[in-house]
Structure formats: structure tokens, C-alpha cells
Short mmCIF file of N, CA, C and O in Angstrom, two decimals:
data_model
loop_
_atom_site.label_atom_id
_atom_site.label_comp_id
_atom_site.label_asym_id
_atom_site.label_seq_id
_atom_site.Cartn_x
_atom_site.Cartn_y
_atom_site.Cartn_z
N LEU U 670 2.47 83.57 72.01
CA LEU U 670 3.23 81.66 72.71
C LEU U 670 3.38 82.68 73.73
O LEU U 670 4.11 83.71 74.69
N ARG U 671 2.84 81.88 75.44
CA ARG U 671 3.40 81.86 76.94
C ARG U 671 4.25 81.21 77.17
O ARG U 671 4.06 79.52 77.41
N PHE U 672 4.85 82.44 78.24
CA PHE U 672 5.91 81.21 78.58
C PHE U 672 5.11 80.87 80.91
O PHE U 672 5.13 81.76 81.00
N ASN U 673 5.22 79.53 80.50
CA ASN U 673 4.74 79.47 82.00
C ASN U 673 6.15 78.81 82.97
O ASN U 673 6.46 78.34 82.18
N CYS U 674 6.34 80.17 84.10
CA CYS U 674 7.62 80.01 84.47
C CYS U 674 7.28 78.61 85.49
O CYS U 674 8.44 77.72 86.23
N GLU U 675 6.34 78.60 86.52
CA GLU U 675 6.08 77.28 87.09
C GLU U 675 6.23 75.95 86.32
O GLU U 675 6.44 75.10 87.21
N ALA U 676 5.74 76.26 84.87
CA ALA U 676 6.57 74.40 84.51
C ALA U 676 7.92 74.53 83.62
O ALA U 676 8.37 73.70 83.26
N LEU U 677 8.34 75.81 84.51
CA LEU U 677 10.00 75.20 84.22
C LEU U 677 10.31 73.93 84.54
O LEU U 677 10.82 73.85 85.72
N PRO U 678 11.61 73.51 83.35
CA PRO U 678 11.57 71.46 84.10
C PRO U 678 13.31 72.62 84.62
O PRO U 678 14.09 72.41 83.61
N ALA U 679 13.49 71.97 86.23
CA ALA U 679 14.70 71.76 86.09
C ALA U 679 15.60 71.39 86.13
O ALA U 679 16.47 71.22 85.54
N SER U 680 15.36 70.30 85.27
CA SER U 680 15.92 68.63 84.99
C SER U 680 16.96 69.00 83.47
O SER U 680 17.90 68.45 83.25
N ARG U 681 16.51 70.42 83.02
CA ARG U 681 15.85 70.56 81.36
C ARG U 681 17.64 71.91 82.05
O ARG U 681 18.13 72.29 81.19
N ILE U 682 17.41 72.34 83.36
CA ILE U 682 18.75 73.64 83.06
C ILE U 682 19.67 73.34 84.74
O ILE U 682 19.02 72.69 85.07
N LYS U 683 20.75 72.92 84.15
CA LYS U 683 21.56 72.07 84.93
C LYS U 683 21.68 73.13 86.24
O LYS U 683 22.19 72.25 86.97
N SER U 684 21.54 74.02 86.23
CA SER U 684 22.28 75.19 88.24
C SER U 684 20.64 75.41 88.85
O SER U 684 19.93 75.93 87.24
N SER U 685 20.41 74.80 89.37
CA SER U 685 19.15 75.87 90.18
C SER U 685 19.32 76.39 90.82
O SER U 685 18.08 77.62 90.39
N SER U 686 20.75 77.22 90.55
CA SER U 686 20.58 78.91 90.66
C SER U 686 19.66 79.09 90.41
O SER U 686 18.98 81.22 89.37
N SER U 687 20.27 79.21 87.94
CA SER U 687 19.82 79.59 87.23
C SER U 687 18.11 79.58 87.21
O SER U 687 17.45 80.25 86.79
N VAL U 688 17.56 78.04 87.89
CA VAL U 688 16.04 77.99 87.80
C VAL U 688 15.40 78.92 88.17
O VAL U 688 14.52 79.21 88.23
N THR U 689 15.83 79.47 89.20
CA THR U 689 15.64 80.21 90.89
C THR U 689 15.91 81.75 89.83
O THR U 689 14.64 82.89 89.71
N VAL U 690 16.43 82.10 88.83
CA VAL U 690 16.83 83.50 88.59
C VAL U 690 16.10 83.56 87.52
O VAL U 690 15.29 84.81 87.56
N LEU U 691 15.86 81.73 86.46
CA LEU U 691 14.53 83.02 85.20
C LEU U 691 13.08 82.44 86.25
O LEU U 691 13.08 83.71 85.35
N ARG U 692 12.29 82.15 87.64
CA ARG U 692 11.55 81.59 87.96
C ARG U 692 11.68 83.76 88.55
O ARG U 692 10.24 83.98 88.10
N TYR U 693 11.95 83.65 88.76
CA TYR U 693 12.38 85.71 89.38
C TYR U 693 12.05 86.24 88.71
O TYR U 693 11.44 87.39 89.51
N SER U 694 12.72 86.44 87.27
CA SER U 694 12.52 86.94 86.93
C SER U 694 11.23 87.06 85.95
O SER U 694 10.68 88.03 84.88
N CYS U 695 10.71 85.98 85.86
CA CYS U 695 8.91 86.06 84.97
C CYS U 695 8.25 86.97 86.06
O CYS U 695 7.61 87.34 86.07
N THR U 696 8.16 87.65 87.38
CA THR U 696 7.60 88.18 88.17
C THR U 696 7.97 89.54 87.24
O THR U 696 7.00 90.37 87.94
N THR U 697 8.36 89.62 86.90
CA THR U 697 8.80 91.89 85.81
C THR U 697 7.90 91.16 84.55
O THR U 697 8.53 90.37 84.03
N SER U 698 8.02 92.70 83.80
CA SER U 698 7.18 93.14 82.76
C SER U 698 8.96 92.62 81.74
O SER U 698 8.18 92.16 80.96
N MET U 699 9.96 92.55 82.70
CA MET U 699 11.28 92.95 81.50
C MET U 699 11.32 91.10 81.34
O MET U 699 11.87 90.15 80.39
N GLY U 700 11.34 90.79 82.78
CA GLY U 700 11.00 89.32 83.20
C GLY U 700 10.69 88.37 81.60
O GLY U 700 10.14 87.58 81.95
N ARG U 701 8.74 88.63 82.30
CA ARG U 701 8.22 88.46 80.75
C ARG U 701 8.83 87.73 80.02
O ARG U 701 8.27 87.05 79.50
N THR U 702 8.72 88.88 79.09
CA THR U 702 9.43 89.50 78.22
C THR U 702 11.14 88.35 77.66
O THR U 702 10.73 87.81 77.01
N ALA U 703 11.12 88.50 78.31
CA ALA U 703 12.63 87.67 78.94
C ALA U 703 12.17 85.81 78.49
O ALA U 703 13.12 85.45 77.67
N GLY U 704 10.61 85.37 79.47
CA GLY U 704 10.27 84.40 79.44
C GLY U 704 9.96 83.99 78.48
O GLY U 704 10.49 82.84 77.73
N GLU U 705 9.07 85.32 77.17
CA GLU U 705 9.12 84.86 76.32
C GLU U 705 10.47 85.17 75.25
O GLU U 705 10.11 83.91 74.18
N ASN U 706 10.79 84.96 74.96
CA ASN U 706 12.60 84.98 73.89
C ASN U 706 12.58 83.84 74.29
O ASN U 706 13.15 83.18 73.82
N ILE U 707 13.03 83.46 75.87
CA ILE U 707 13.25 82.00 76.37
C ILE U 707 12.54 80.66 74.83
O ILE U 707 12.64 80.11 74.78
N ALA U 708 10.77 80.95 75.93
CA ALA U 708 10.11 79.86 75.27
C ALA U 708 9.92 79.87 73.33
O ALA U 708 9.70 78.75 72.76
N GLU U 709 10.15 81.37 72.83
CA GLU U 709 10.36 81.24 71.22
C GLU U 709 10.88 80.44 71.02
O GLU U 709 11.84 80.27 70.27
N TYR U 710 12.74 80.97 71.94
CA TYR U 710 14.58 80.45 71.19
C TYR U 710 14.23 79.06 71.64
O TYR U 710 14.38 78.07 70.34
N LEU U 711 13.72 78.59 72.56
CA LEU U 711 13.51 76.71 72.42
C LEU U 711 12.17 76.67 72.12
O LEU U 711 12.21 75.14 71.27
N GLN U 712 11.20 76.58 71.08
CA GLN U 712 10.00 75.95 70.41
C GLN U 712 11.02 76.27 68.71
O GLN U 712 10.78 75.65 67.39
N GLU U 713 11.52 77.29 68.79
CA GLU U 713 12.55 78.23 67.13
C GLU U 713 13.55 77.88 66.57
O GLU U 713 13.90 76.63 66.02
N GLU U 714 14.27 77.77 67.73
CA GLU U 714 15.57 77.92 66.73
C GLU U 714 16.32 76.49 67.55
O GLU U 714 17.08 75.11 66.94
N GLY U 715 15.98 75.91 69.49
CA GLY U 715 16.50 74.54 69.77
C GLY U 715 15.22 73.94 69.74
O GLY U 715 15.83 72.18 69.02
N ARG U 716 14.72 73.97 69.21
CA ARG U 716 13.73 72.90 68.99
C ARG U 716 13.15 71.97 69.88
O ARG U 716 12.98 70.27 70.01
N ASP U 717 13.47 72.72 70.93
CA ASP U 717 13.02 71.87 72.77
C ASP U 717 11.74 71.73 72.89
O ASP U 717 11.52 71.00 73.45
N LEU U 718 11.41 72.20 72.43
CA LEU U 718 9.98 72.74 73.14
C LEU U 718 8.37 72.69 71.27
O LEU U 718 8.67 73.91 70.13
N VAL U 719 7.64 72.00 70.99
CA VAL U 719 7.03 72.06 70.45
C VAL U 719 5.93 73.27 69.78
O VAL U 719 5.48 73.75 71.69
N THR U 720 4.89 73.73 68.85
CA THR U 720 4.33 75.49 69.28
C THR U 720 3.39 73.92 68.94
O THR U 720 2.79 73.69 69.00
N LYS U 721 2.01 75.43 69.33
CA LYS U 721 0.66 74.76 69.71
C LYS U 721 0.17 74.28 68.10
O LYS U 721 0.19 73.55 68.86
N THR U 722 0.35 75.00 67.27
CA THR U 722 -0.59 74.75 66.00
C THR U 722 0.91 73.18 65.40
O THR U 722 -0.25 71.84 65.07
N GLU U 723 2.02 72.23 66.16
CA GLU U 723 2.06 70.74 66.42
C GLU U 723 2.15 70.75 66.99
O GLU U 723 1.42 68.80 66.83
N VAL U 724 1.16 70.90 68.35
CA VAL U 724 0.40 69.96 68.99
C VAL U 724 -1.07 69.55 68.54
O VAL U 724 -1.56 68.04 68.52
N GLU U 725 -1.66 70.60 67.67
CA GLU U 725 -2.69 70.69 67.13
C GLU U 725 -2.66 68.72 65.63
O GLU U 725 -3.36 68.38 66.01
N GLU U 726 -1.53 69.25 65.51
CA GLU U 726 -2.14 68.72 64.32
C GLU U 726 -1.10 67.21 64.44
O GLU U 726 -1.36 66.33 64.13
N PHE U 727 -0.13 66.81 65.99
CA PHE U 727 0.13 65.23 66.21
C PHE U 727 -1.25 64.81 67.29
O PHE U 727 -1.74 63.23 66.54
N LEU U 728 -2.21 65.37 66.95
CA LEU U 728 -3.43 65.50 67.97
C LEU U 728 -4.59 64.42 67.11
O LEU U 728 -5.25 63.61 66.91
N ARG U 729 -4.37 65.76 65.87
CA ARG U 729 -5.12 65.84 64.33
C ARG U 729 -4.82 64.16 63.87
O ARG U 729 -5.99 63.28 63.66
N GLY U 730 -3.46 64.36 63.60
CA GLY U 730 -2.93 62.69 63.78
C GLY U 730 -3.79 60.95 64.02
O GLY U 730 -4.27 60.34 64.07
N VAL U 731 -3.77 61.29 65.88
CA VAL U 731 -3.66 60.79 66.78
C VAL U 731 -4.93 60.14 65.99
O VAL U 731 -5.63 58.64 66.42
N ASP U 732 -5.80 61.64 66.12
CA ASP U 732 -7.63 60.68 66.52
C ASP U 732 -8.23 60.18 64.67
O ASP U 732 -8.98 59.51 64.86
N SER U 733 -7.34 61.00 63.43
CA SER U 733 -7.14 59.50 62.49
C SER U 733 -6.98 58.84 62.82
O SER U 733 -7.68 57.75 62.44
N VAL U 734 -5.34 57.72 63.31
CA VAL U 734 -5.00 57.06 63.61
C VAL U 734 -6.87 56.10 63.92
O VAL U 734 -6.71 54.96 64.19
N ARG U 735 -6.58 56.54 65.94
CA ARG U 735 -7.71 55.87 66.42
C ARG U 735 -9.15 55.50 65.34
O ARG U 735 -10.09 54.52 65.97
N ASP U 736 -10.21 56.84 64.33
CA ASP U 736 -10.73 55.97 63.67
C ASP U 736 -10.53 55.36 62.79
O ASP U 736 -11.48 54.13 63.03
N ALA U 737 -9.01 54.68 61.77
CA ALA U 737 -9.05 54.02 60.83
C ALA U 737 -9.10 52.65 62.16
O ALA U 737 -9.90 51.30 61.53
N VAL U 738 -9.01 52.36 63.68
CA VAL U 738 -9.01 51.41 64.23
C VAL U 738 -9.87 51.02 64.56
O VAL U 738 -10.51 49.63 63.93
N ASP U 739 -10.74 52.23 64.80
CA ASP U 739 -11.96 51.63 65.58
C ASP U 739 -12.48 50.87 64.09
O ASP U 739 -13.56 50.55 64.07
N ARG U 740 -12.27 51.45 63.13
CA ARG U 740 -13.27 50.32 62.20
C ARG U 740 -12.41 49.86 61.90
O ARG U 740 -13.49 48.00 61.20
N ILE U 741 -11.27 49.44 61.52
CA ILE U 741 -10.80 48.10 61.20
C ILE U 741 -12.02 47.14 62.38
O ILE U 741 -12.03 46.25 61.85
N GLU U 742 -11.69 47.44 63.55
CA GLU U 742 -12.27 46.97 64.32
C GLU U 742 -13.16 46.48 64.34
O GLU U 742 -14.04 45.50 64.30
N ALA U 743 -14.42 47.59 63.90
CA ALA U 743 -15.54 46.97 63.63
C ALA U 743 -15.87 46.41 62.41
O ALA U 743 -16.55 44.83 62.10
N ARG U 744 -15.13 46.14 60.88
CA ARG U 744 -14.71 45.22 59.90
C ARG U 744 -14.68 43.70 60.06
O ARG U 744 -14.87 43.00 59.76
N LEU U 745 -13.07 43.37 61.42
CA LEU U 745 -13.73 42.61 61.77
C LEU U 745 -13.86 41.43 62.83
O LEU U 745 -14.43 40.24 62.74
N LYS U 746 -15.06 42.85 63.68
CA LYS U 746 -16.13 42.32 63.81
C LYS U 746 -17.02 41.18 63.14
O LYS U 746 -17.63 40.51 63.47
N GLY U 747 -17.55 42.29 62.83
CA GLY U 747 -17.87 41.45 61.51
C GLY U 747 -18.01 40.58 60.57
O GLY U 747 -18.89 39.42 60.35
N LEU U 748 -16.77 40.42 60.75
CA LEU U 748 -16.09 39.32 59.38
C LEU U 748 -15.81 37.92 60.46
O LEU U 748 -16.38 37.29 59.63
N GLU U 749 -15.52 37.83 62.55
CA GLU U 749 -15.51 36.98 62.95
C GLU U 749 -16.71 37.11 62.72
O GLU U 749 -17.58 35.08 62.40
N GLN U 750 -18.36 37.48 62.80
CA GLN U 750 -19.36 36.75 63.30
C GLN U 750 -20.41 36.36 61.81
O GLN U 750 -21.24 35.34 62.10
N ARG U 751 -20.07 36.69 60.62
CA ARG U 751 -20.34 35.61 59.93
C ARG U 751 -18.94 35.14 59.72
O ARG U 751 -20.17 33.54 59.07
N LEU U 752 -18.25 34.06 59.48
CA LEU U 752 -17.40 33.65 60.14
C LEU U 752 -17.94 32.35 61.36
O LEU U 752 -18.46 31.26 61.09
N LYS U 753 -18.69 32.65 62.35
CA LYS U 753 -19.59 31.79 63.08
C LYS U 753 -20.75 31.67 62.42
O LYS U 753 -21.41 30.54 62.66
N GLY U 754 -21.57 32.77 62.65
CA GLY U 754 -22.87 31.62 61.48
C GLY U 754 -21.71 31.01 60.54
O GLY U 754 -22.97 29.74 59.65
N ASN U 755 -20.79 31.26 58.83
CA ASN U 755 -21.33 30.18 58.07
C ASN U 755 -21.28 28.80 58.95
O ASN U 755 -20.54 27.47 57.94
N SER U 756 -20.23 28.47 60.32
CA SER U 756 -19.76 26.75 60.59
C SER U 756 -21.19 26.28 60.56
O SER U 756 -21.75 26.61 61.12
#
């Protein structure tokens, strides 16, 4: 789990000074640990961030749906061609 301080969304934090402090803290090893702890909290406790596993599972689902849609599209094209041939 890596916390990306540059990608820290300021819109999620009410105080701009808090954003500045969080970004500065990432430049030290203690800050990196704190950043990793914040990222873990946001993923596991707050459920504000998704985990890598959840993203991968979602993307597998998207791929599955896309494949199913492609198969349906191919079936429909075949049916259309048959109907045109029978007319």
C-alpha cells in the first residue's frame, strides 16, 4: 500500500493548511508512515478508498460484461443477416 501525497484530493479535506501539513509530512520517513497509515484507514476503516484487489475485481467484472455484450452483438448481427436472407 503506497500513499501518493501528490494525488491527495484537496476537495476531500476541509482545511487547506491540513493539506499542506499532510503533503509536507510525506517528505519524511515518519510522514511516509503516517501517510501509509492514513491510506490504510481510508481504505479499511473509512471505506473512502478502494483497495487494489477491489479495483482488479471490478475490472474483471467490466471485462466479463464487455465480453457478454460482444457475444450478444454478434448473435444479433447473425439473426439480422438470417432475417434479411429470408426476406
